[in-house]
């Protein structure tokens, strides 16, 4: 394991269920001096993303297996299953979702949050707490676009096939290509675009994948 203890923060005025204190193992302690940056950054910082890719390459993260091979009909069935299971979205209309499916298209877990990154964090947390990591032989879908941060987290979680309702960023495509993931975007109706890892998608008609 990468950590020895994880507890809620309950000191002083800290929120009891909104913050965690994590004690890392000695081998998992990051080399903070290697992460120093001396320039202004923001959430869309491409330089930061490039630096993070190099860092991921140097870490001892298992590679994504060659499989699985997924039928296009399974892929196109996911958006409706995702929407039908978004109970909070139905009530508010303002939440993102991240969902995990098996190779038969069965929904294994779904998490929602105002932030799309938080939704994925919750889903990966579910996997950790239920001994489901890595997510090999699974398909992950998010309700928004595919950013490089989401692809990085999914790679660490062992996701082979990542699907998004909307577009991927160019750096997200780089992440997927570099680490052997299948990246699907614009998954709507009976159409989707395959940006990387098309070998995991069974032979299909040209109209189904660009």
mmCIF file with all atom_site columns, C-alpha atoms in Angstrom:
data_model
loop_
_atom_site.group_PDB
_atom_site.id
_atom_site.type_symbol
_atom_site.label_atom_id
_atom_site.label_alt_id
_atom_site.label_comp_id
_atom_site.label_asym_id
_atom_site.label_entity_id
_atom_site.label_seq_id
_atom_site.pdbx_PDB_ins_code
_atom_site.Cartn_x
_atom_site.Cartn_y
_atom_site.Cartn_z
_atom_site.occupancy
_atom_site.B_iso_or_equiv
_atom_site.pdbx_formal_charge
_atom_site.auth_seq_id
_atom_site.auth_comp_id
_atom_site.auth_asym_id
_atom_site.auth_atom_id
_atom_site.pdbx_PDB_model_num
ATOM 1   C CA . UNK A 1 1   ? 0.000   0.000  0.000   1.00 0.00 ? 1   UNK A CA 1
ATOM 2   C CA . UNK A 1 2   ? 1.072   3.604  -0.569  1.00 0.00 ? 2   UNK A CA 1
ATOM 3   C CA . UNK A 1 3   ? -0.192  4.818  2.810   1.00 0.00 ? 3   UNK A CA 1
ATOM 4   C CA . UNK A 1 4   ? -0.272  3.559  6.395   1.00 0.00 ? 4   UNK A CA 1
ATOM 5   C CA . UNK A 1 5   ? -3.166  5.534  7.839   1.00 0.00 ? 5   UNK A CA 1
ATOM 6   C CA . UNK A 1 6   ? -6.076  7.705  6.723   1.00 0.00 ? 6   UNK A CA 1
ATOM 7   C CA . UNK A 1 7   ? -8.308  9.633  9.122   1.00 0.00 ? 7   UNK A CA 1
ATOM 8   C CA . UNK A 1 8   ? -10.814 12.459 9.034   1.00 0.00 ? 8   UNK A CA 1
ATOM 9   C CA . UNK A 1 9   ? -9.529  15.908 9.971   1.00 0.00 ? 9   UNK A CA 1
ATOM 10  C CA . UNK A 1 10  ? -11.332 16.887 13.155  1.00 0.00 ? 10  UNK A CA 1
ATOM 11  C CA . UNK A 1 11  ? -8.944  19.381 14.737  1.00 0.00 ? 11  UNK A CA 1
ATOM 12  C CA . UNK A 1 12  ? -10.114 22.889 15.535  1.00 0.00 ? 12  UNK A CA 1
ATOM 13  C CA . UNK A 1 13  ? -12.480 24.309 12.956  1.00 0.00 ? 13  UNK A CA 1
ATOM 14  C CA . UNK A 1 14  ? -11.734 21.750 10.247  1.00 0.00 ? 14  UNK A CA 1
ATOM 15  C CA . UNK A 1 15  ? -14.710 20.083 8.599   1.00 0.00 ? 15  UNK A CA 1
ATOM 16  C CA . UNK A 1 16  ? -15.057 16.557 9.873   1.00 0.00 ? 16  UNK A CA 1
ATOM 17  C CA . UNK A 1 17  ? -16.129 14.877 6.642   1.00 0.00 ? 17  UNK A CA 1
ATOM 18  C CA . UNK A 1 18  ? -14.613 17.142 4.005   1.00 0.00 ? 18  UNK A CA 1
ATOM 19  C CA . UNK A 1 19  ? -10.890 16.660 4.633   1.00 0.00 ? 19  UNK A CA 1
ATOM 20  C CA . UNK A 1 20  ? -8.653  13.658 5.173   1.00 0.00 ? 20  UNK A CA 1
ATOM 21  C CA . UNK A 1 21  ? -5.218  13.314 6.719   1.00 0.00 ? 21  UNK A CA 1
ATOM 22  C CA . UNK A 1 22  ? -3.188  10.650 4.902   1.00 0.00 ? 22  UNK A CA 1
ATOM 23  C CA . UNK A 1 23  ? 0.082   9.205  6.230   1.00 0.00 ? 23  UNK A CA 1
ATOM 24  C CA . UNK A 1 24  ? 2.211   7.946  3.331   1.00 0.00 ? 24  UNK A CA 1
ATOM 25  C CA . UNK A 1 25  ? 4.697   5.120  3.524   1.00 0.00 ? 25  UNK A CA 1
ATOM 26  C CA . UNK A 1 26  ? 8.359   6.051  3.307   1.00 0.00 ? 26  UNK A CA 1
ATOM 27  C CA . UNK A 1 27  ? 8.680   4.650  -0.219  1.00 0.00 ? 27  UNK A CA 1
ATOM 28  C CA . UNK A 1 28  ? 5.660   6.649  -1.389  1.00 0.00 ? 28  UNK A CA 1
ATOM 29  C CA . UNK A 1 29  ? 6.826   10.042 -0.162  1.00 0.00 ? 29  UNK A CA 1
ATOM 30  C CA . UNK A 1 30  ? 7.077   12.391 -3.177  1.00 0.00 ? 30  UNK A CA 1
ATOM 31  C CA . UNK A 1 31  ? 10.291  14.214 -4.000  1.00 0.00 ? 31  UNK A CA 1
ATOM 32  C CA . UNK A 1 32  ? 8.838   17.657 -3.480  1.00 0.00 ? 32  UNK A CA 1
ATOM 33  C CA . UNK A 1 33  ? 11.894  19.477 -4.777  1.00 0.00 ? 33  UNK A CA 1
ATOM 34  C CA . UNK A 1 34  ? 11.320  17.889 -8.185  1.00 0.00 ? 34  UNK A CA 1
ATOM 35  C CA . UNK A 1 35  ? 7.834   19.409 -8.309  1.00 0.00 ? 35  UNK A CA 1
ATOM 36  C CA . UNK A 1 36  ? 8.943   23.010 -7.764  1.00 0.00 ? 36  UNK A CA 1
ATOM 37  C CA . UNK A 1 37  ? 7.697   25.505 -10.339 1.00 0.00 ? 37  UNK A CA 1
ATOM 38  C CA . UNK A 1 38  ? 8.649   29.132 -10.525 1.00 0.00 ? 38  UNK A CA 1
ATOM 39  C CA . UNK A 1 39  ? 5.903   30.516 -12.725 1.00 0.00 ? 39  UNK A CA 1
ATOM 40  C CA . UNK A 1 40  ? 2.187   31.261 -12.557 1.00 0.00 ? 40  UNK A CA 1
ATOM 41  C CA . UNK A 1 41  ? -0.018  28.224 -13.183 1.00 0.00 ? 41  UNK A CA 1
ATOM 42  C CA . UNK A 1 42  ? -3.721  27.567 -13.595 1.00 0.00 ? 42  UNK A CA 1
ATOM 43  C CA . UNK A 1 43  ? -6.034  24.611 -14.211 1.00 0.00 ? 43  UNK A CA 1
ATOM 44  C CA . UNK A 1 44  ? -5.473  24.824 -17.978 1.00 0.00 ? 44  UNK A CA 1
ATOM 45  C CA . UNK A 1 45  ? -1.681  24.921 -17.761 1.00 0.00 ? 45  UNK A CA 1
ATOM 46  C CA . UNK A 1 46  ? -0.261  22.751 -20.534 1.00 0.00 ? 46  UNK A CA 1
ATOM 47  C CA . UNK A 1 47  ? 3.289   23.011 -19.194 1.00 0.00 ? 47  UNK A CA 1
ATOM 48  C CA . UNK A 1 48  ? 2.087   21.618 -15.870 1.00 0.00 ? 48  UNK A CA 1
ATOM 49  C CA . UNK A 1 49  ? 0.459   18.719 -17.690 1.00 0.00 ? 49  UNK A CA 1
ATOM 50  C CA . UNK A 1 50  ? 3.617   17.939 -19.633 1.00 0.00 ? 50  UNK A CA 1
ATOM 51  C CA . UNK A 1 51  ? 5.619   17.931 -16.399 1.00 0.00 ? 51  UNK A CA 1
ATOM 52  C CA . UNK A 1 52  ? 3.099   15.599 -14.792 1.00 0.00 ? 52  UNK A CA 1
ATOM 53  C CA . UNK A 1 53  ? 3.337   13.177 -17.721 1.00 0.00 ? 53  UNK A CA 1
ATOM 54  C CA . UNK A 1 54  ? 7.085   12.946 -17.225 1.00 0.00 ? 54  UNK A CA 1
ATOM 55  C CA . UNK A 1 55  ? 6.537   12.367 -13.509 1.00 0.00 ? 55  UNK A CA 1
ATOM 56  C CA . UNK A 1 56  ? 4.022   9.578  -14.167 1.00 0.00 ? 56  UNK A CA 1
ATOM 57  C CA . UNK A 1 57  ? 6.460   7.906  -16.549 1.00 0.00 ? 57  UNK A CA 1
ATOM 58  C CA . UNK A 1 58  ? 9.096   7.801  -13.814 1.00 0.00 ? 58  UNK A CA 1
ATOM 59  C CA . UNK A 1 59  ? 6.777   6.310  -11.192 1.00 0.00 ? 59  UNK A CA 1
ATOM 60  C CA . UNK A 1 60  ? 6.380   2.562  -10.798 1.00 0.00 ? 60  UNK A CA 1
ATOM 61  C CA . UNK A 1 61  ? 2.805   2.454  -12.115 1.00 0.00 ? 61  UNK A CA 1
ATOM 62  C CA . UNK A 1 62  ? 1.744   -0.823 -13.795 1.00 0.00 ? 62  UNK A CA 1
ATOM 63  C CA . UNK A 1 63  ? 1.093   -0.543 -17.510 1.00 0.00 ? 63  UNK A CA 1
ATOM 64  C CA . UNK A 1 64  ? -2.410  -0.923 -18.927 1.00 0.00 ? 64  UNK A CA 1
ATOM 65  C CA . UNK A 1 65  ? -3.001  -4.488 -20.241 1.00 0.00 ? 65  UNK A CA 1
ATOM 66  C CA . UNK A 1 66  ? -3.500  -5.009 -23.973 1.00 0.00 ? 66  UNK A CA 1
ATOM 67  C CA . UNK A 1 67  ? -7.201  -5.918 -23.641 1.00 0.00 ? 67  UNK A CA 1
ATOM 68  C CA . UNK A 1 68  ? -10.108 -5.938 -23.433 1.00 0.00 ? 68  UNK A CA 1
ATOM 69  C CA . UNK A 1 69  ? -11.809 -5.808 -26.831 1.00 0.00 ? 69  UNK A CA 1
ATOM 70  C CA . UNK A 1 70  ? -15.180 -4.053 -26.550 1.00 0.00 ? 70  UNK A CA 1
ATOM 71  C CA . UNK A 1 71  ? -18.146 -4.222 -28.896 1.00 0.00 ? 71  UNK A CA 1
ATOM 72  C CA . UNK A 1 72  ? -19.279 -0.833 -30.286 1.00 0.00 ? 72  UNK A CA 1
ATOM 73  C CA . UNK A 1 73  ? -22.869 -1.599 -29.275 1.00 0.00 ? 73  UNK A CA 1
ATOM 74  C CA . UNK A 1 74  ? -21.768 -1.765 -25.653 1.00 0.00 ? 74  UNK A CA 1
ATOM 75  C CA . UNK A 1 75  ? -20.095 1.630  -25.964 1.00 0.00 ? 75  UNK A CA 1
ATOM 76  C CA . UNK A 1 76  ? -23.174 3.273  -27.483 1.00 0.00 ? 76  UNK A CA 1
ATOM 77  C CA . UNK A 1 77  ? -25.394 1.849  -24.726 1.00 0.00 ? 77  UNK A CA 1
ATOM 78  C CA . UNK A 1 78  ? -23.492 3.620  -21.954 1.00 0.00 ? 78  UNK A CA 1
ATOM 79  C CA . UNK A 1 79  ? -24.847 7.216  -22.148 1.00 0.00 ? 79  UNK A CA 1
ATOM 80  C CA . UNK A 1 80  ? -28.450 6.131  -21.507 1.00 0.00 ? 80  UNK A CA 1
ATOM 81  C CA . UNK A 1 81  ? -27.378 3.882  -18.646 1.00 0.00 ? 81  UNK A CA 1
ATOM 82  C CA . UNK A 1 82  ? -25.353 6.715  -17.158 1.00 0.00 ? 82  UNK A CA 1
ATOM 83  C CA . UNK A 1 83  ? -28.202 9.217  -17.350 1.00 0.00 ? 83  UNK A CA 1
ATOM 84  C CA . UNK A 1 84  ? -30.794 6.788  -15.995 1.00 0.00 ? 84  UNK A CA 1
ATOM 85  C CA . UNK A 1 85  ? -28.621 6.187  -12.926 1.00 0.00 ? 85  UNK A CA 1
ATOM 86  C CA . UNK A 1 86  ? -27.916 9.854  -12.160 1.00 0.00 ? 86  UNK A CA 1
ATOM 87  C CA . UNK A 1 87  ? -30.445 10.339 -9.372  1.00 0.00 ? 87  UNK A CA 1
ATOM 88  C CA . UNK A 1 88  ? -28.973 13.617 -8.136  1.00 0.00 ? 88  UNK A CA 1
ATOM 89  C CA . UNK A 1 89  ? -28.709 15.022 -11.643 1.00 0.00 ? 89  UNK A CA 1
ATOM 90  C CA . UNK A 1 90  ? -32.405 14.333 -12.150 1.00 0.00 ? 90  UNK A CA 1
ATOM 91  C CA . UNK A 1 91  ? -33.127 16.395 -9.025  1.00 0.00 ? 91  UNK A CA 1
ATOM 92  C CA . UNK A 1 92  ? -30.730 19.269 -9.648  1.00 0.00 ? 92  UNK A CA 1
ATOM 93  C CA . UNK A 1 93  ? -29.648 19.267 -13.295 1.00 0.00 ? 93  UNK A CA 1
ATOM 94  C CA . UNK A 1 94  ? -26.229 20.452 -12.177 1.00 0.00 ? 94  UNK A CA 1
ATOM 95  C CA . UNK A 1 95  ? -23.997 17.495 -11.377 1.00 0.00 ? 95  UNK A CA 1
ATOM 96  C CA . UNK A 1 96  ? -21.307 15.579 -13.212 1.00 0.00 ? 96  UNK A CA 1
ATOM 97  C CA . UNK A 1 97  ? -20.989 11.807 -13.043 1.00 0.00 ? 97  UNK A CA 1
ATOM 98  C CA . UNK A 1 98  ? -18.320 9.145  -13.427 1.00 0.00 ? 98  UNK A CA 1
ATOM 99  C CA . UNK A 1 99  ? -19.402 5.539  -13.887 1.00 0.00 ? 99  UNK A CA 1
ATOM 100 C CA . UNK A 1 100 ? -17.711 2.161  -14.155 1.00 0.00 ? 100 UNK A CA 1
ATOM 101 C CA . UNK A 1 101 ? -19.097 -0.656 -16.315 1.00 0.00 ? 101 UNK A CA 1
ATOM 102 C CA . UNK A 1 102 ? -18.118 -4.271 -16.842 1.00 0.00 ? 102 UNK A CA 1
ATOM 103 C CA . UNK A 1 103 ? -17.650 -5.853 -20.270 1.00 0.00 ? 103 UNK A CA 1
ATOM 104 C CA . UNK A 1 104 ? -21.317 -6.855 -20.408 1.00 0.00 ? 104 UNK A CA 1
ATOM 105 C CA . UNK A 1 105 ? -22.382 -3.240 -19.974 1.00 0.00 ? 105 UNK A CA 1
ATOM 106 C CA . UNK A 1 106 ? -23.509 -3.680 -16.374 1.00 0.00 ? 106 UNK A CA 1
ATOM 107 C CA . UNK A 1 107 ? -23.131 -0.629 -14.156 1.00 0.00 ? 107 UNK A CA 1
ATOM 108 C CA . UNK A 1 108 ? -20.762 -1.436 -11.288 1.00 0.00 ? 108 UNK A CA 1
ATOM 109 C CA . UNK A 1 109 ? -20.592 1.950  -9.598  1.00 0.00 ? 109 UNK A CA 1
ATOM 110 C CA . UNK A 1 110 ? -21.511 5.582  -10.240 1.00 0.00 ? 110 UNK A CA 1
ATOM 111 C CA . UNK A 1 111 ? -20.602 8.712  -8.342  1.00 0.00 ? 111 UNK A CA 1
ATOM 112 C CA . UNK A 1 112 ? -21.846 12.286 -8.806  1.00 0.00 ? 112 UNK A CA 1
ATOM 113 C CA . UNK A 1 113 ? -20.478 15.670 -7.792  1.00 0.00 ? 113 UNK A CA 1
ATOM 114 C CA . UNK A 1 114 ? -20.637 19.332 -8.777  1.00 0.00 ? 114 UNK A CA 1
ATOM 115 C CA . UNK A 1 115 ? -17.036 18.932 -9.961  1.00 0.00 ? 115 UNK A CA 1
ATOM 116 C CA . UNK A 1 116 ? -16.231 16.344 -12.621 1.00 0.00 ? 116 UNK A CA 1
ATOM 117 C CA . UNK A 1 117 ? -12.834 15.688 -11.039 1.00 0.00 ? 117 UNK A CA 1
ATOM 118 C CA . UNK A 1 118 ? -14.486 15.037 -7.680  1.00 0.00 ? 118 UNK A CA 1
ATOM 119 C CA . UNK A 1 119 ? -16.916 12.592 -9.271  1.00 0.00 ? 119 UNK A CA 1
ATOM 120 C CA . UNK A 1 120 ? -14.007 10.548 -10.632 1.00 0.00 ? 120 UNK A CA 1
ATOM 121 C CA . UNK A 1 121 ? -12.142 10.794 -7.323  1.00 0.00 ? 121 UNK A CA 1
ATOM 122 C CA . UNK A 1 122 ? -15.199 9.361  -5.567  1.00 0.00 ? 122 UNK A CA 1
ATOM 123 C CA . UNK A 1 123 ? -15.416 6.500  -8.063  1.00 0.00 ? 123 UNK A CA 1
ATOM 124 C CA . UNK A 1 124 ? -11.744 5.614  -7.654  1.00 0.00 ? 124 UNK A CA 1
ATOM 125 C CA . UNK A 1 125 ? -12.203 5.881  -3.882  1.00 0.00 ? 125 UNK A CA 1
ATOM 126 C CA . UNK A 1 126 ? -15.041 3.373  -4.137  1.00 0.00 ? 126 UNK A CA 1
ATOM 127 C CA . UNK A 1 127 ? -12.680 1.060  -5.990  1.00 0.00 ? 127 UNK A CA 1
ATOM 128 C CA . UNK A 1 128 ? -10.016 1.426  -3.312  1.00 0.00 ? 128 UNK A CA 1
ATOM 129 C CA . UNK A 1 129 ? -12.409 0.807  -0.421  1.00 0.00 ? 129 UNK A CA 1
ATOM 130 C CA . UNK A 1 130 ? -13.949 -2.226 -2.123  1.00 0.00 ? 130 UNK A CA 1
ATOM 131 C CA . UNK A 1 131 ? -10.714 -3.828 -3.388  1.00 0.00 ? 131 UNK A CA 1
ATOM 132 C CA . UNK A 1 132 ? -11.696 -3.254 -7.017  1.00 0.00 ? 132 UNK A CA 1
ATOM 133 C CA . UNK A 1 133 ? -8.477  -1.573 -8.135  1.00 0.00 ? 133 UNK A CA 1
ATOM 134 C CA . UNK A 1 134 ? -7.034  -1.693 -10.699 1.00 0.00 ? 134 UNK A CA 1
ATOM 135 C CA . UNK A 1 135 ? -9.985  -1.191 -13.045 1.00 0.00 ? 135 UNK A CA 1
ATOM 136 C CA . UNK A 1 136 ? -8.685  -3.643 -15.663 1.00 0.00 ? 136 UNK A CA 1
ATOM 137 C CA . UNK A 1 137 ? -11.290 -5.149 -18.006 1.00 0.00 ? 137 UNK A CA 1
ATOM 138 C CA . UNK A 1 138 ? -13.633 -2.278 -17.220 1.00 0.00 ? 138 UNK A CA 1
ATOM 139 C CA . UNK A 1 139 ? -15.002 0.709  -19.136 1.00 0.00 ? 139 UNK A CA 1
ATOM 140 C CA . UNK A 1 140 ? -15.166 4.127  -17.496 1.00 0.00 ? 140 UNK A CA 1
ATOM 141 C CA . UNK A 1 141 ? -17.474 6.912  -18.638 1.00 0.00 ? 141 UNK A CA 1
ATOM 142 C CA . UNK A 1 142 ? -17.739 10.561 -17.605 1.00 0.00 ? 142 UNK A CA 1
ATOM 143 C CA . UNK A 1 143 ? -20.597 12.944 -18.273 1.00 0.00 ? 143 UNK A CA 1
ATOM 144 C CA . UNK A 1 144 ? -18.490 15.865 -19.486 1.00 0.00 ? 144 UNK A CA 1
ATOM 145 C CA . UNK A 1 145 ? -15.336 16.394 -21.496 1.00 0.00 ? 145 UNK A CA 1
ATOM 146 C CA . UNK A 1 146 ? -12.105 14.448 -21.116 1.00 0.00 ? 146 UNK A CA 1
ATOM 147 C CA . UNK A 1 147 ? -9.348  16.555 -19.576 1.00 0.00 ? 147 UNK A CA 1
ATOM 148 C CA . UNK A 1 148 ? -5.784  15.394 -19.114 1.00 0.00 ? 148 UNK A CA 1
ATOM 149 C CA . UNK A 1 149 ? -6.256  15.349 -15.324 1.00 0.00 ? 149 UNK A CA 1
ATOM 150 C CA . UNK A 1 150 ? -9.080  12.820 -15.655 1.00 0.00 ? 150 UNK A CA 1
ATOM 151 C CA . UNK A 1 151 ? -6.973  10.667 -17.976 1.00 0.00 ? 151 UNK A CA 1
ATOM 152 C CA . UNK A 1 152 ? -4.034  10.751 -15.563 1.00 0.00 ? 152 UNK A CA 1
ATOM 153 C CA . UNK A 1 153 ? -6.186  9.626  -12.654 1.00 0.00 ? 153 UNK A CA 1
ATOM 154 C CA . UNK A 1 154 ? -7.766  6.918  -14.782 1.00 0.00 ? 154 UNK A CA 1
ATOM 155 C CA . UNK A 1 155 ? -4.363  5.644  -15.888 1.00 0.00 ? 155 UNK A CA 1
ATOM 156 C CA . UNK A 1 156 ? -3.210  5.304  -12.283 1.00 0.00 ? 156 UNK A CA 1
ATOM 157 C CA . UNK A 1 157 ? -6.474  3.452  -11.537 1.00 0.00 ? 157 UNK A CA 1
ATOM 158 C CA . UNK A 1 158 ? -5.772  1.034  -14.404 1.00 0.00 ? 158 UNK A CA 1
ATOM 159 C CA . UNK A 1 159 ? -8.614  2.073  -16.720 1.00 0.00 ? 159 UNK A CA 1
ATOM 160 C CA . UNK A 1 160 ? -8.150  0.630  -20.245 1.00 0.00 ? 160 UNK A CA 1
ATOM 161 C CA . UNK A 1 161 ? -11.173 2.278  -21.934 1.00 0.00 ? 161 UNK A CA 1
ATOM 162 C CA . UNK A 1 162 ? -12.184 5.867  -21.111 1.00 0.00 ? 162 UNK A CA 1
ATOM 163 C CA . UNK A 1 163 ? -15.371 7.327  -22.623 1.00 0.00 ? 163 UNK A CA 1
ATOM 164 C CA . UNK A 1 164 ? -16.624 10.903 -22.520 1.00 0.00 ? 164 UNK A CA 1
ATOM 165 C CA . UNK A 1 165 ? -19.835 12.517 -23.694 1.00 0.00 ? 165 UNK A CA 1
ATOM 166 C CA . UNK A 1 166 ? -17.932 15.543 -24.942 1.00 0.00 ? 166 UNK A CA 1
ATOM 167 C CA . UNK A 1 167 ? -14.525 16.382 -26.404 1.00 0.00 ? 167 UNK A CA 1
ATOM 168 C CA . UNK A 1 168 ? -11.069 15.462 -25.132 1.00 0.00 ? 168 UNK A CA 1
ATOM 169 C CA . UNK A 1 169 ? -8.314  18.025 -24.841 1.00 0.00 ? 169 UNK A CA 1
ATOM 170 C CA . UNK A 1 170 ? -5.197  17.544 -26.955 1.00 0.00 ? 170 UNK A CA 1
ATOM 171 C CA . UNK A 1 171 ? -3.175  16.792 -23.825 1.00 0.00 ? 171 UNK A CA 1
ATOM 172 C CA . UNK A 1 172 ? -5.737  14.173 -22.789 1.00 0.00 ? 172 UNK A CA 1
ATOM 173 C CA . UNK A 1 173 ? -5.134  12.466 -26.125 1.00 0.00 ? 173 UNK A CA 1
ATOM 174 C CA . UNK A 1 174 ? -1.396  12.599 -25.416 1.00 0.00 ? 174 UNK A CA 1
ATOM 175 C CA . UNK A 1 175 ? -1.916  10.949 -22.028 1.00 0.00 ? 175 UNK A CA 1
ATOM 176 C CA . UNK A 1 176 ? -4.034  8.158  -23.495 1.00 0.00 ? 176 UNK A CA 1
ATOM 177 C CA . UNK A 1 177 ? -1.595  7.526  -26.320 1.00 0.00 ? 177 UNK A CA 1
ATOM 178 C CA . UNK A 1 178 ? 1.472   7.618  -24.121 1.00 0.00 ? 178 UNK A CA 1
ATOM 179 C CA . UNK A 1 179 ? 0.098   5.176  -21.553 1.00 0.00 ? 179 UNK A CA 1
ATOM 180 C CA . UNK A 1 180 ? -1.772  2.790  -23.856 1.00 0.00 ? 180 UNK A CA 1
ATOM 181 C CA . UNK A 1 181 ? -5.361  3.753  -23.073 1.00 0.00 ? 181 UNK A CA 1
ATOM 182 C CA . UNK A 1 182 ? -8.357  3.762  -25.394 1.00 0.00 ? 182 UNK A CA 1
ATOM 183 C CA . UNK A 1 183 ? -9.912  7.237  -25.453 1.00 0.00 ? 183 UNK A CA 1
ATOM 184 C CA . UNK A 1 184 ? -13.421 7.765  -26.798 1.00 0.00 ? 184 UNK A CA 1
ATOM 185 C CA . UNK A 1 185 ? -15.103 11.154 -27.098 1.00 0.00 ? 185 UNK A CA 1
ATOM 186 C CA . UNK A 1 186 ? -18.354 12.663 -28.373 1.00 0.00 ? 186 UNK A CA 1
ATOM 187 C CA . UNK A 1 187 ? -20.192 9.509  -27.296 1.00 0.00 ? 187 UNK A CA 1
ATOM 188 C CA . UNK A 1 188 ? -23.739 10.424 -28.254 1.00 0.00 ? 188 UNK A CA 1
ATOM 189 C CA . UNK A 1 189 ? -26.511 8.357  -29.777 1.00 0.00 ? 189 UNK A CA 1
ATOM 190 C CA . UNK A 1 190 ? -24.977 5.656  -31.963 1.00 0.00 ? 190 UNK A CA 1
ATOM 191 C CA . UNK A 1 191 ? -21.796 7.588  -32.760 1.00 0.00 ? 191 UNK A CA 1
ATOM 192 C CA . UNK A 1 192 ? -18.448 8.169  -31.108 1.00 0.00 ? 192 UNK A CA 1
ATOM 193 C CA . UNK A 1 193 ? -14.896 9.151  -31.979 1.00 0.00 ? 193 UNK A CA 1
ATOM 194 C CA . UNK A 1 194 ? -11.948 6.912  -31.123 1.00 0.00 ? 194 UNK A CA 1
ATOM 195 C CA . UNK A 1 195 ? -8.816  9.005  -30.545 1.00 0.00 ? 195 UNK A CA 1
ATOM 196 C CA . UNK A 1 196 ? -6.394  6.346  -29.289 1.00 0.00 ? 196 UNK A CA 1
ATOM 197 C CA . UNK A 1 197 ? -6.358  2.594  -28.734 1.00 0.00 ? 197 UNK A CA 1
ATOM 198 C CA . UNK A 1 198 ? -8.764  1.614  -31.495 1.00 0.00 ? 198 UNK A CA 1
ATOM 199 C CA . UNK A 1 199 ? -7.447  -1.956 -31.216 1.00 0.00 ? 199 UNK A CA 1
ATOM 200 C CA . UNK A 1 200 ? -9.718  -2.401 -28.184 1.00 0.00 ? 200 UNK A CA 1
ATOM 201 C CA . UNK A 1 201 ? -12.839 -1.704 -30.265 1.00 0.00 ? 201 UNK A CA 1
ATOM 202 C CA . UNK A 1 202 ? -14.226 -4.579 -32.340 1.00 0.00 ? 202 UNK A CA 1
ATOM 203 C CA . UNK A 1 203 ? -14.405 -4.061 -36.091 1.00 0.00 ? 203 UNK A CA 1
ATOM 204 C CA . UNK A 1 204 ? -17.123 -1.552 -36.859 1.00 0.00 ? 204 UNK A CA 1
ATOM 205 C CA . UNK A 1 205 ? -18.679 0.341  -39.700 1.00 0.00 ? 205 UNK A CA 1
ATOM 206 C CA . UNK A 1 206 ? -16.959 3.638  -40.582 1.00 0.00 ? 206 UNK A CA 1
ATOM 207 C CA . UNK A 1 207 ? -20.114 5.542  -39.641 1.00 0.00 ? 207 UNK A CA 1
ATOM 208 C CA . UNK A 1 208 ? -19.744 4.505  -36.020 1.00 0.00 ? 208 UNK A CA 1
ATOM 209 C CA . UNK A 1 209 ? -16.218 5.712  -35.358 1.00 0.00 ? 209 UNK A CA 1
ATOM 210 C CA . UNK A 1 210 ? -14.168 8.521  -36.877 1.00 0.00 ? 210 UNK A CA 1
#
